[in-house]
Amino acid sequence: MIPYGKQEISQCDIDAVVNVLKSDFLTQGPQVPAFEKALTDYTGSLHALAVNSATSALHIACLALGLGNDDWLWTTPVTFVASANCGLYCGAHVDFVDINPDTYNMCPEALAEKLRQAKLDNRLPKVVVPVHLCGQPCDMQAIKALSDEYGFAIIEDASHAIGGHYRDSVIGSCEYSDITVFSFHPVKIVTTAEGGAALTNDAKLAEKMALFRSHGITRDDALMTEPSHGGWYYQQVELGYNYRMTELQAALGVSQMTRLDEFVQARHQLSARYNDKLARLPVIRPYQLPETYSGLHLYVIRLDLAQISLSHRAVFNALRDNGIGVNLHYIPVHTQPYYQAMGFKQGDFPHAESYYAEAISLPMFHLMTQEQQDEVVSVLAQVLETK
């Protein structure tokens, strides 16, 4: 089976983790701040908080921005459920903005229209979470302009997008957002086995996220309510969580970051080959928003079902049956039973639902060979010709 995604672990990565195992620190030591520095050095952001998952990063980002009861968080329906669930964790209400049918990201025009109505209804969002699906940056300039007009905070869910660029900005620089979140899950561009990070240029937000990451505990005299009792002393000043990243994870991340540009360049080469080889098949290839450079975490096609005799499900199953480990990213969140119980229903976000009815993620990973890619294309062509 050719997997849709796969991590690359080098001997340098293994050595970095083994060195930690031989050291005095397994949980919190020098590797976590070293990984955070690698992230700020690469992106140009001022602060990075490494955590145990991108879900945790989304949660502490929402908490730091003060999201709470009776507030609203808006995101895209085409994302993993964590992009929406982070609002529910804070007691907020969640709503969605339909996607642009070309980029599959949050549509700025749909967002503007929804904001105009929300202002009339006195239900403006406190936080909006655009998601850089597949690594393709959202139109952040347009979303930031709406943020300035309507007063909401922006969390960029860049779980797919490390190594990408929007206009003249590196994804993660937070030029167009308050906080940017990365994921380092094994199938992502850079992996720490599991892990995530929240980046910001706001020192106060970074301070709050650091508290929420580790039980709400501080040893900083400036944050305590009375002078320290001694070198052992700490205070809990917030209700926080155990969201810390380990030294083992961070060491792997430091090593992987040295090859980030190489990883993304390999994905672009694979994407260009796919674009060429799929040109004559009844599929819609990924669209690239001008003035962007995608991290290309995923290569998603849409089936032109009007020209194909098989159903979406039949094509998907046939590919898997023939050793092609395709996947589908994602089931629209508003169609999940948990969200339908809140009142969301089929038909609420038609572009997202149309995407789901046609989308398939083809295999793409750093070490994918041309032979493997040719096999994917060959099997796909055979399946699409099946009558």
PDB file of C-alpha atoms in Angstrom, residues 3-9 35 39 51-57 80 82 157-162 181-197 245 249 252-253 256 260 263 267 297-298 327 329-330 364-366:
ATOM      1  CA  PRO A   3       0.285   5.617   2.030  1.00  0.00           C
ATOM      2  CA  TYR A   4      -1.255   9.062   1.584  1.00  0.00           C
ATOM      3  CA  GLY A   5       1.348  10.458   3.999  1.00  0.00           C
ATOM      4  CA  LYS A   6       4.496   9.246   5.694  1.00  0.00           C
ATOM      5  CA  GLN A   7       7.154  10.750   7.933  1.00  0.00           C
ATOM      6  CA  GLU A   8      10.847  10.792   7.042  1.00  0.00           C
ATOM      7  CA  ILE A   9      13.099   9.871   9.981  1.00  0.00           C
ATOM      8  CA  PHE A  35      12.798  23.888  19.174  1.00  0.00           C
ATOM      9  CA  LEU A  39      10.402  28.004  14.932  1.00  0.00           C
ATOM     10  CA  VAL A  51       2.929  21.912  23.169  1.00  0.00           C
ATOM     11  CA  ASN A  52       1.879  18.270  22.933  1.00  0.00           C
ATOM     12  CA  SER A  53      -0.529  18.716  19.975  1.00  0.00           C
ATOM     13  CA  ALA A  54      -1.968  21.308  17.634  1.00  0.00           C
ATOM     14  CA  THR A  55      -5.302  20.771  19.412  1.00  0.00           C
ATOM     15  CA  SER A  56      -3.667  21.919  22.654  1.00  0.00           C
ATOM     16  CA  ALA A  57      -2.169  24.886  20.808  1.00  0.00           C
ATOM     17  CA  PHE A  80     -10.412  18.585  11.240  1.00  0.00           C
ATOM     18  CA  ALA A  82     -10.203  20.394  16.452  1.00  0.00           C
ATOM     19  CA  ASP A 157      -4.699  27.163  11.866  1.00  0.00           C
ATOM     20  CA  ALA A 158      -1.537  26.445   9.894  1.00  0.00           C
ATOM     21  CA  SER A 159      -1.391  22.771  10.873  1.00  0.00           C
ATOM     22  CA  HIS A 160      -0.777  21.937   7.195  1.00  0.00           C
ATOM     23  CA  ALA A 161       1.263  24.960   6.234  1.00  0.00           C
ATOM     24  CA  ILE A 162       4.690  25.196   7.870  1.00  0.00           C
ATOM     25  CA  VAL A 181      -0.814  27.239  15.205  1.00  0.00           C
ATOM     26  CA  PHE A 182       1.311  24.446  13.725  1.00  0.00           C
ATOM     27  CA  SER A 183       0.921  20.660  13.922  1.00  0.00           C
ATOM     28  CA  PHE A 184       3.788  18.163  14.062  1.00  0.00           C
ATOM     29  CA  HIS A 185       1.774  14.951  13.750  1.00  0.00           C
ATOM     30  CA  PRO A 186       3.672  12.136  11.950  1.00  0.00           C
ATOM     31  CA  VAL A 187       2.075  12.760   8.548  1.00  0.00           C
ATOM     32  CA  LYS A 188       2.680  16.516   8.677  1.00  0.00           C
ATOM     33  CA  ILE A 189       5.581  18.233   6.898  1.00  0.00           C
ATOM     34  CA  VAL A 190       7.726  18.318  10.053  1.00  0.00           C
ATOM     35  CA  THR A 191       7.066  15.817  12.833  1.00  0.00           C
ATOM     36  CA  THR A 192       7.773  15.580  16.544  1.00  0.00           C
ATOM     37  CA  ALA A 193       5.837  12.259  16.688  1.00  0.00           C
ATOM     38  CA  GLU A 194       2.966  14.192  18.258  1.00  0.00           C
ATOM     39  CA  GLY A 195       3.104  17.874  18.980  1.00  0.00           C
ATOM     40  CA  GLY A 196       2.122  21.384  18.082  1.00  0.00           C
ATOM     41  CA  ALA A 197       3.058  25.003  18.643  1.00  0.00           C
ATOM     42  CA  MET A 245       6.021  19.023  24.878  1.00  0.00           C
ATOM     43  CA  GLN A 249       9.667  15.355  20.870  1.00  0.00           C
ATOM     44  CA  LEU A 252      13.191  15.364  16.952  1.00  0.00           C
ATOM     45  CA  GLY A 253      11.616  18.665  15.943  1.00  0.00           C
ATOM     46  CA  GLN A 256      13.550  17.937  11.391  1.00  0.00           C
ATOM     47  CA  LEU A 260      12.049  21.815   6.295  1.00  0.00           C
ATOM     48  CA  PHE A 263      10.797  18.679   2.496  1.00  0.00           C
ATOM     49  CA  ARG A 267       6.472  18.209  -2.283  1.00  0.00           C
ATOM     50  CA  HIS A 297       0.895  18.943   3.047  1.00  0.00           C
ATOM     51  CA  LEU A 298      -1.801  17.338   0.877  1.00  0.00           C
ATOM     52  CA  ASN A 327      -7.776   9.521   2.140  1.00  0.00           C
ATOM     53  CA  HIS A 329      -9.649  15.615   4.098  1.00  0.00           C
ATOM     54  CA  TYR A 330     -12.163  16.386   5.524  1.00  0.00           C
ATOM     55  CA  MET A 364       2.242  12.602  -1.254  1.00  0.00           C
ATOM     56  CA  PHE A 365       5.220  12.503   1.120  1.00  0.00           C
ATOM     57  CA  HIS A 366       8.860  13.608   1.104  1.00  0.00           C
TER      58      HIS A 366
END
